mmCIF file of C-alpha atoms and ligand atoms in Angstrom:
data_model
loop_
_atom_site.group_PDB
_atom_site.id
_atom_site.type_symbol
_atom_site.label_atom_id
_atom_site.label_comp_id
_atom_site.label_asym_id
_atom_site.label_seq_id
_atom_site.Cartn_x
_atom_site.Cartn_y
_atom_site.Cartn_z
ATOM 1 C CA MET A 1 -1.602 2.313 20.493
ATOM 2 C CA LYS A 2 -5.281 3.984 20.316
ATOM 3 C CA ARG A 3 -5.556 5.686 23.865
ATOM 4 C CA GLU A 4 -9.021 7.672 24.863
ATOM 5 C CA HIS A 5 -9.211 9.052 27.873
ATOM 6 C CA LEU A 6 -12.351 9.820 29.787
ATOM 7 C CA GLY A 7 -14.446 11.602 32.776
ATOM 8 C CA GLN A 8 -16.470 9.336 35.003
ATOM 9 C CA ILE A 9 -18.352 6.533 33.543
ATOM 10 C CA ASP A 10 -20.277 4.491 34.737
ATOM 11 C CA SER A 11 -17.168 1.470 34.054
ATOM 12 C CA THR A 12 -14.417 1.178 31.321
ATOM 13 C CA ASN A 13 -15.694 -2.344 30.453
ATOM 14 C CA ASP A 14 -19.084 -1.871 30.065
ATOM 15 C CA GLU A 15 -18.165 1.443 27.289
ATOM 16 C CA ALA A 16 -15.750 -1.268 25.812
ATOM 17 C CA ARG A 17 -18.938 -2.933 25.406
ATOM 18 C CA ARG A 18 -21.271 -0.952 24.333
ATOM 19 C CA ARG A 19 -18.412 1.027 21.528
ATOM 20 C CA ALA A 20 -17.882 -2.685 20.005
ATOM 21 C CA ASP A 21 -21.747 -3.321 19.728
ATOM 22 C CA SER A 22 -21.702 0.090 17.934
ATOM 23 C CA GLY A 23 -18.622 -1.503 15.165
ATOM 24 C CA GLU A 24 -15.756 -0.501 16.928
ATOM 25 C CA LYS A 25 -13.405 -3.352 16.392
ATOM 26 C CA GLY A 26 -10.552 -2.024 18.454
ATOM 27 C CA PRO A 27 -7.307 -2.172 19.360
ATOM 28 C CA ILE A 28 -7.967 0.831 21.658
ATOM 29 C CA TRP A 29 -7.580 1.196 25.534
ATOM 30 C CA LEU A 30 -10.333 3.386 27.534
ATOM 31 C CA SER A 31 -9.358 5.199 30.972
ATOM 32 C CA ALA A 32 -11.992 6.669 32.913
ATOM 33 C CA LYS A 33 -11.281 8.934 35.587
ATOM 34 C CA SER A 34 -13.581 7.728 37.825
ATOM 35 C CA GLN A 35 -16.571 5.127 37.619
ATOM 36 C CA THR A 36 -19.603 4.457 39.044
ATOM 37 C CA LYS A 37 -19.869 1.230 38.757
ATOM 38 C CA GLY A 38 -16.412 -0.088 38.841
ATOM 39 C CA ARG A 39 -16.534 -4.394 38.865
ATOM 40 C CA GLY A 40 -14.629 -6.411 39.458
ATOM 41 C CA ARG A 41 -14.692 -10.630 39.465
ATOM 42 C CA ARG A 42 -17.277 -12.419 40.452
ATOM 43 C CA GLY A 43 -20.057 -9.489 40.315
ATOM 44 C CA ARG A 44 -17.825 -7.144 43.531
ATOM 45 C CA GLU A 45 -17.669 -3.755 43.452
ATOM 46 C CA TRP A 46 -14.616 -2.225 42.464
ATOM 47 C CA GLU A 47 -14.081 0.666 44.321
ATOM 48 C CA SER A 48 -13.176 3.703 41.571
ATOM 49 C CA LYS A 49 -11.992 7.132 43.186
ATOM 50 C CA GLU A 50 -10.350 9.525 40.999
ATOM 51 C CA GLY A 51 -6.524 8.978 41.427
ATOM 52 C CA ASN A 52 -6.323 4.999 40.014
ATOM 53 C CA LEU A 53 -6.201 3.926 36.551
ATOM 54 C CA TYR A 54 -9.031 2.295 35.662
ATOM 55 C CA THR A 55 -9.246 1.111 31.860
ATOM 56 C CA THR A 56 -10.334 -1.322 29.203
ATOM 57 C CA GLY A 57 -8.655 -2.728 26.099
ATOM 58 C CA LEU A 58 -10.970 -3.676 23.657
ATOM 59 C CA TYR A 59 -9.293 -6.365 21.325
ATOM 60 C CA SER A 60 -11.044 -8.431 18.057
ATOM 61 C CA LEU A 61 -9.186 -11.799 18.688
ATOM 62 C CA ALA A 62 -9.585 -14.592 15.661
ATOM 63 C CA VAL A 63 -9.653 -17.268 17.942
ATOM 64 C CA GLY A 64 -11.210 -19.162 20.101
ATOM 65 C CA ALA A 65 -12.844 -18.918 23.500
ATOM 66 C CA LYS A 66 -10.092 -21.023 25.002
ATOM 67 C CA GLN A 67 -7.516 -19.292 23.331
ATOM 68 C CA ALA A 68 -9.374 -15.869 24.123
ATOM 69 C CA ALA A 69 -9.085 -17.003 28.166
ATOM 70 C CA ASN A 70 -5.232 -16.988 27.674
ATOM 71 C CA ILE A 71 -5.791 -12.685 27.783
ATOM 72 C CA SER A 72 -6.329 -12.732 31.222
ATOM 73 C CA PHE A 73 -2.497 -14.033 31.845
ATOM 74 C CA ILE A 74 -0.992 -12.110 29.196
ATOM 75 C CA ALA A 75 -2.666 -8.532 31.402
ATOM 76 C CA ALA A 76 -1.802 -10.386 34.616
ATOM 77 C CA LEU A 77 2.127 -10.446 33.385
ATOM 78 C CA ALA A 78 1.587 -7.049 31.742
ATOM 79 C CA VAL A 79 0.604 -5.248 34.780
ATOM 80 C CA LYS A 80 3.486 -7.260 36.769
ATOM 81 C CA ALA A 81 5.898 -5.320 33.818
ATOM 82 C CA THR A 82 4.231 -1.915 34.395
ATOM 83 C CA ILE A 83 4.556 -2.749 38.652
ATOM 84 C CA SER A 84 8.224 -3.121 38.416
ATOM 85 C CA HIS A 85 8.740 -0.059 36.054
ATOM 86 C CA TYR A 86 7.851 1.878 39.423
ATOM 87 C CA LEU A 87 9.241 -0.078 42.076
ATOM 88 C CA LYS A 88 12.365 -1.771 42.740
ATOM 89 C CA GLY A 89 13.639 -4.162 45.916
ATOM 90 C CA HIS A 90 10.210 -5.593 46.364
ATOM 91 C CA THR A 91 8.742 -8.792 45.146
ATOM 92 C CA ILE A 92 6.109 -8.384 42.559
ATOM 93 C CA GLU A 93 4.253 -12.081 42.405
ATOM 94 C CA VAL A 94 0.664 -12.891 40.201
ATOM 95 C CA LYS A 95 -1.970 -14.655 41.878
ATOM 96 C CA TRP A 96 -4.299 -16.903 40.293
ATOM 97 C CA PRO A 97 -6.245 -16.427 38.310
ATOM 98 C CA ASN A 98 -4.728 -12.304 37.602
ATOM 99 C CA ASP A 99 -4.460 -9.873 40.895
ATOM 100 C CA VAL A 100 -1.462 -8.266 41.245
ATOM 101 C CA LEU A 101 0.462 -8.255 44.516
ATOM 102 C CA VAL A 102 3.580 -7.124 45.983
ATOM 103 C CA ASP A 103 4.895 -7.931 49.000
ATOM 104 C CA GLY A 104 1.632 -10.108 49.122
ATOM 105 C CA ALA A 105 -0.838 -7.317 48.929
ATOM 106 C CA LYS A 106 -2.697 -6.844 45.814
ATOM 107 C CA ILE A 107 -1.714 -3.273 43.716
ATOM 108 C CA ALA A 108 -3.880 -4.092 40.920
ATOM 109 C CA GLY A 109 -7.300 -6.448 39.644
ATOM 110 C CA ILE A 110 -8.395 -7.620 36.386
ATOM 111 C CA LEU A 111 -11.179 -8.620 34.464
ATOM 112 C CA LEU A 112 -11.609 -9.973 31.479
ATOM 113 C CA GLU A 113 -14.969 -10.447 29.758
ATOM 114 C CA SER A 114 -15.381 -11.492 26.061
ATOM 115 C CA TRP A 115 -18.306 -12.258 23.779
ATOM 116 C CA LEU A 116 -18.927 -13.161 20.089
ATOM 117 C CA ASN A 117 -19.111 -10.534 17.881
ATOM 118 C CA ASP A 118 -19.970 -11.598 14.146
ATOM 119 C CA GLY A 119 -18.068 -14.554 13.532
ATOM 120 C CA GLU A 120 -14.727 -13.031 15.714
ATOM 121 C CA ILE A 121 -14.064 -12.169 19.319
ATOM 122 C CA LYS A 122 -14.270 -9.439 21.054
ATOM 123 C CA VAL A 123 -12.309 -8.796 24.933
ATOM 124 C CA ALA A 124 -12.733 -6.689 27.398
ATOM 125 C CA ILE A 125 -9.496 -6.411 29.288
ATOM 126 C CA GLY A 126 -10.261 -4.093 32.125
ATOM 127 C CA ILE A 127 -7.304 -3.823 34.697
ATOM 128 C CA GLY A 128 -7.758 -1.231 37.877
ATOM 129 C CA ILE A 129 -4.049 -0.368 39.318
ATOM 130 C CA ASN A 130 -3.947 1.399 43.094
ATOM 131 C CA ILE A 131 -2.066 4.576 42.253
ATOM 132 C CA VAL A 132 -3.284 6.766 45.006
ATOM 133 C CA HIS A 133 -5.511 4.635 46.742
ATOM 134 C CA ALA A 134 -5.881 0.935 47.915
ATOM 135 C CA PRO A 135 -9.479 0.023 48.859
ATOM 136 C CA GLU A 136 -9.871 -0.877 52.348
ATOM 137 C CA ILE A 137 -11.482 -4.466 51.876
ATOM 138 C CA ALA A 138 -12.051 -6.863 54.444
ATOM 139 C CA GLU A 139 -11.117 -9.913 52.229
ATOM 140 C CA TYR A 140 -7.859 -9.182 51.372
ATOM 141 C CA ASN A 141 -5.075 -6.499 52.068
ATOM 142 C CA ALA A 142 -4.433 -3.482 49.311
ATOM 143 C CA VAL A 143 -1.873 -1.556 48.398
ATOM 144 C CA SER A 144 -1.194 1.738 46.137
ATOM 145 C CA LEU A 145 2.123 2.688 44.347
ATOM 146 C CA ALA A 146 1.981 6.016 46.192
ATOM 147 C CA LYS A 147 2.143 3.738 49.801
ATOM 148 C CA ILE A 148 5.290 2.104 48.936
ATOM 149 C CA MET A 149 7.157 5.481 46.438
ATOM 150 C CA LYS A 150 8.970 6.889 49.180
ATOM 151 C CA ASN A 151 8.647 10.517 47.217
ATOM 152 C CA PRO A 152 5.766 11.664 46.190
ATOM 153 C CA LYS A 153 6.993 13.445 43.667
ATOM 154 C CA THR A 154 7.693 10.822 41.666
ATOM 155 C CA VAL A 155 4.272 9.066 41.789
ATOM 156 C CA PRO A 156 3.120 8.396 37.800
ATOM 157 C CA SER A 157 0.004 9.695 36.502
ATOM 158 C CA ALA A 158 -2.850 7.026 35.268
ATOM 159 C CA GLU A 159 -1.793 8.848 32.236
ATOM 160 C CA ASP A 160 1.591 7.482 32.402
ATOM 161 C CA VAL A 161 0.900 4.119 34.088
ATOM 162 C CA LEU A 162 -1.406 3.270 30.990
ATOM 163 C CA ILE A 163 1.575 4.104 28.401
ATOM 164 C CA VAL A 164 3.444 1.441 30.418
ATOM 165 C CA LEU A 165 1.105 -0.714 30.514
ATOM 166 C CA CYS A 166 0.071 -0.707 26.806
ATOM 167 C CA ASP A 167 3.791 -1.225 25.645
ATOM 168 C CA ALA A 168 4.270 -4.067 27.686
ATOM 169 C CA PHE A 169 0.973 -5.741 27.002
ATOM 170 C CA GLU A 170 1.543 -5.048 23.128
ATOM 171 C CA SER A 171 4.800 -6.905 23.624
ATOM 172 C CA LEU A 172 3.505 -10.293 25.661
ATOM 173 C CA LEU A 173 0.746 -10.310 22.606
ATOM 174 C CA ALA A 174 2.769 -10.223 20.609
ATOM 175 C CA GLN A 175 5.123 -12.921 21.853
ATOM 176 C CA TRP A 176 1.618 -15.191 21.989
ATOM 177 C CA ASN A 177 0.595 -14.390 18.518
ATOM 178 C CA LYS A 178 4.187 -15.645 17.549
ATOM 179 C CA SER A 179 4.751 -18.577 19.650
ATOM 180 C CA GLY A 180 1.349 -19.399 21.327
ATOM 181 C CA PHE A 181 0.716 -19.984 25.789
ATOM 182 C CA ALA A 182 3.854 -21.782 25.978
ATOM 183 C CA PRO A 183 5.813 -19.649 26.437
ATOM 184 C CA ILE A 184 2.995 -17.492 28.757
ATOM 185 C CA ARG A 185 2.060 -19.695 31.223
ATOM 186 C CA GLU A 186 6.363 -20.302 31.929
ATOM 187 C CA LYS A 187 6.705 -16.246 32.880
ATOM 188 C CA TRP A 188 3.559 -16.335 34.643
ATOM 189 C CA LEU A 189 4.357 -19.696 36.712
ATOM 190 C CA ALA A 190 7.793 -17.988 37.198
ATOM 191 C CA CYS A 191 5.943 -15.541 39.691
ATOM 192 C CA ALA A 192 2.727 -16.793 40.720
ATOM 193 C CA LYS A 193 2.570 -16.956 44.522
ATOM 194 C CA GLY A 194 2.075 -20.312 45.957
ATOM 195 C CA VAL A 195 2.840 -22.997 42.822
ATOM 196 C CA GLY A 196 4.270 -26.130 44.721
ATOM 197 C CA THR A 197 2.635 -25.038 47.977
ATOM 198 C CA ARG A 198 -0.317 -26.102 50.262
ATOM 199 C CA ILE A 199 -3.417 -23.075 49.314
ATOM 200 C CA GLY A 200 -6.999 -23.214 49.610
ATOM 201 C CA VAL A 201 -9.271 -22.233 46.563
ATOM 202 C CA ARG A 202 -12.991 -20.984 47.273
ATOM 203 C CA LEU A 203 -15.670 -21.729 45.106
ATOM 204 C CA HIS A 204 -19.108 -20.478 44.800
ATOM 205 C CA ASP A 205 -20.659 -23.126 47.181
ATOM 206 C CA LYS A 206 -17.134 -24.966 48.997
ATOM 207 C CA GLU A 207 -13.590 -24.501 50.129
ATOM 208 C CA LEU A 208 -10.891 -26.956 48.542
ATOM 209 C CA PHE A 209 -7.350 -27.497 49.951
ATOM 210 C CA GLY A 210 -4.572 -29.247 47.789
ATOM 211 C CA VAL A 211 -1.010 -28.261 46.477
ATOM 212 C CA PHE A 212 -0.792 -26.000 43.170
ATOM 213 C CA LYS A 213 0.406 -28.602 41.350
ATOM 214 C CA SER A 214 0.695 -26.136 37.846
ATOM 215 C CA LEU A 215 -1.726 -24.104 35.149
ATOM 216 C CA ASN A 216 -2.885 -26.112 31.947
ATOM 217 C CA GLU A 217 -3.416 -25.204 28.899
ATOM 218 C CA ALA A 218 -6.242 -23.328 29.205
ATOM 219 C CA GLY A 219 -5.225 -21.487 32.230
ATOM 220 C CA GLU A 220 -7.370 -23.342 34.916
ATOM 221 C CA LEU A 221 -5.602 -24.285 38.193
ATOM 222 C CA LEU A 222 -4.462 -27.937 38.965
ATOM 223 C CA LEU A 223 -5.423 -28.482 42.634
ATOM 224 C CA GLU A 224 -4.023 -31.906 43.886
ATOM 225 C CA LEU A 225 -6.049 -32.820 46.487
ATOM 226 C CA ASP A 226 -5.415 -34.731 49.724
ATOM 227 C CA ASN A 227 -5.964 -38.659 47.893
ATOM 228 C CA GLY A 228 -4.119 -37.532 45.433
ATOM 229 C CA ASN A 229 -6.397 -36.804 42.758
ATOM 230 C CA ILE A 230 -6.495 -33.587 40.752
ATOM 231 C CA GLU A 231 -10.016 -30.335 40.614
ATOM 232 C CA ILE A 232 -9.039 -28.980 37.593
ATOM 233 C CA ILE A 233 -10.747 -25.041 38.899
ATOM 234 C CA SER A 234 -11.544 -22.856 35.808
ATOM 235 C CA ALA A 235 -13.038 -20.103 38.602
ATOM 236 C CA GLY A 236 -12.786 -19.113 42.090
ATOM 237 C CA ASP A 237 -10.097 -17.341 44.799
ATOM 238 C CA VAL A 238 -7.055 -18.868 45.390
ATOM 239 C CA PHE A 239 -5.772 -17.955 49.640
ATOM 240 C CA PHE A 240 -3.318 -19.016 51.487
ATOM 241 C CA PRO A 241 -4.411 -20.585 54.223
ATOM 242 C CA HIS A 242 -0.825 -20.524 56.430
ATOM 243 C CA LEU A 243 -0.787 -17.183 56.232
ATOM 244 C CA LYS A 244 -3.877 -16.819 57.808
HETATM 245 C C1 BTN B 301 -11.221 -8.081 40.542
HETATM 246 O O1 BTN B 301 -9.356 -7.738 41.010
HETATM 247 O O2 BTN B 301 -11.544 -7.913 40.897
HETATM 248 C C2 BTN B 301 -10.774 -7.269 39.203
HETATM 249 C C3 BTN B 301 -10.950 -5.509 38.961
HETATM 250 C C4 BTN B 301 -10.804 -5.197 37.616
HETATM 251 C C5 BTN B 301 -10.806 -3.609 37.762
HETATM 252 C C6 BTN B 301 -10.778 -3.118 36.804
HETATM 253 S S1 BTN B 301 -11.022 -1.210 36.849
HETATM 254 C C7 BTN B 301 -11.582 -0.830 35.237
HETATM 255 C C8 BTN B 301 -12.698 -1.791 34.656
HETATM 256 N N1 BTN B 301 -13.691 -1.715 34.370
HETATM 257 C C9 BTN B 301 -14.162 -2.320 35.352
HETATM 258 O O3 BTN B 301 -15.890 -1.891 35.806
HETATM 259 N N2 BTN B 301 -13.925 -2.746 36.473
HETATM 260 C C10 BTN B 301 -12.626 -3.054 35.574
#
């Protein structure tokens, strides 16, 4: 797998887009030491100080936009596998749509961006993993590998974490190419926080509450409202009201 380590840049997702615009097809994983314009989901900033992993995988896919959205679940499972490689004896879960939590605190975030180019779908799979820094954010608890690992000498470098991540991503992607979304969806559901329980979902203009029933084929969240209706949610932030 082609990997390229860069110094400080604006955002690895922006760099992936520039590379694609100048003809790069991927697959390639770009990583940066730090980012000046790190971006999170829903227009949020992603704090990007040196020491954590900031990476974007650029891929060209021969699938439709709906299927390309599956990639964010593949990425979340790859991040989960990567974190599990370093941390034993902790509860590592995914949180819809694509956060990874250790003992309930966020350790990684994923920003998937896709666009059409020359009749193909390009995807930029942006992944941030907290290795040494855990940003202090009002909306959620964040944690880093270093905070959990007892021995500072065993804390891996961003380059090492990227190797583990790329391997995990490639093997899940191969499974998806061979067998489709169903096994990925099953794996994701098996380690997802809140499935079968009452959750809250923050949308841009309101909050909804209900039981997290499942994911559909497009990776949308199926929320059973109190009146029994199923709401299909394609974008939002999940929270756990009983833990507030
Ligand atoms: C989130 O949880 O809001 C998603 C965070 C995604 C951050 C990564 S860091 C590498 C890549 N470049 C960016 O600007 N964002 C993603």
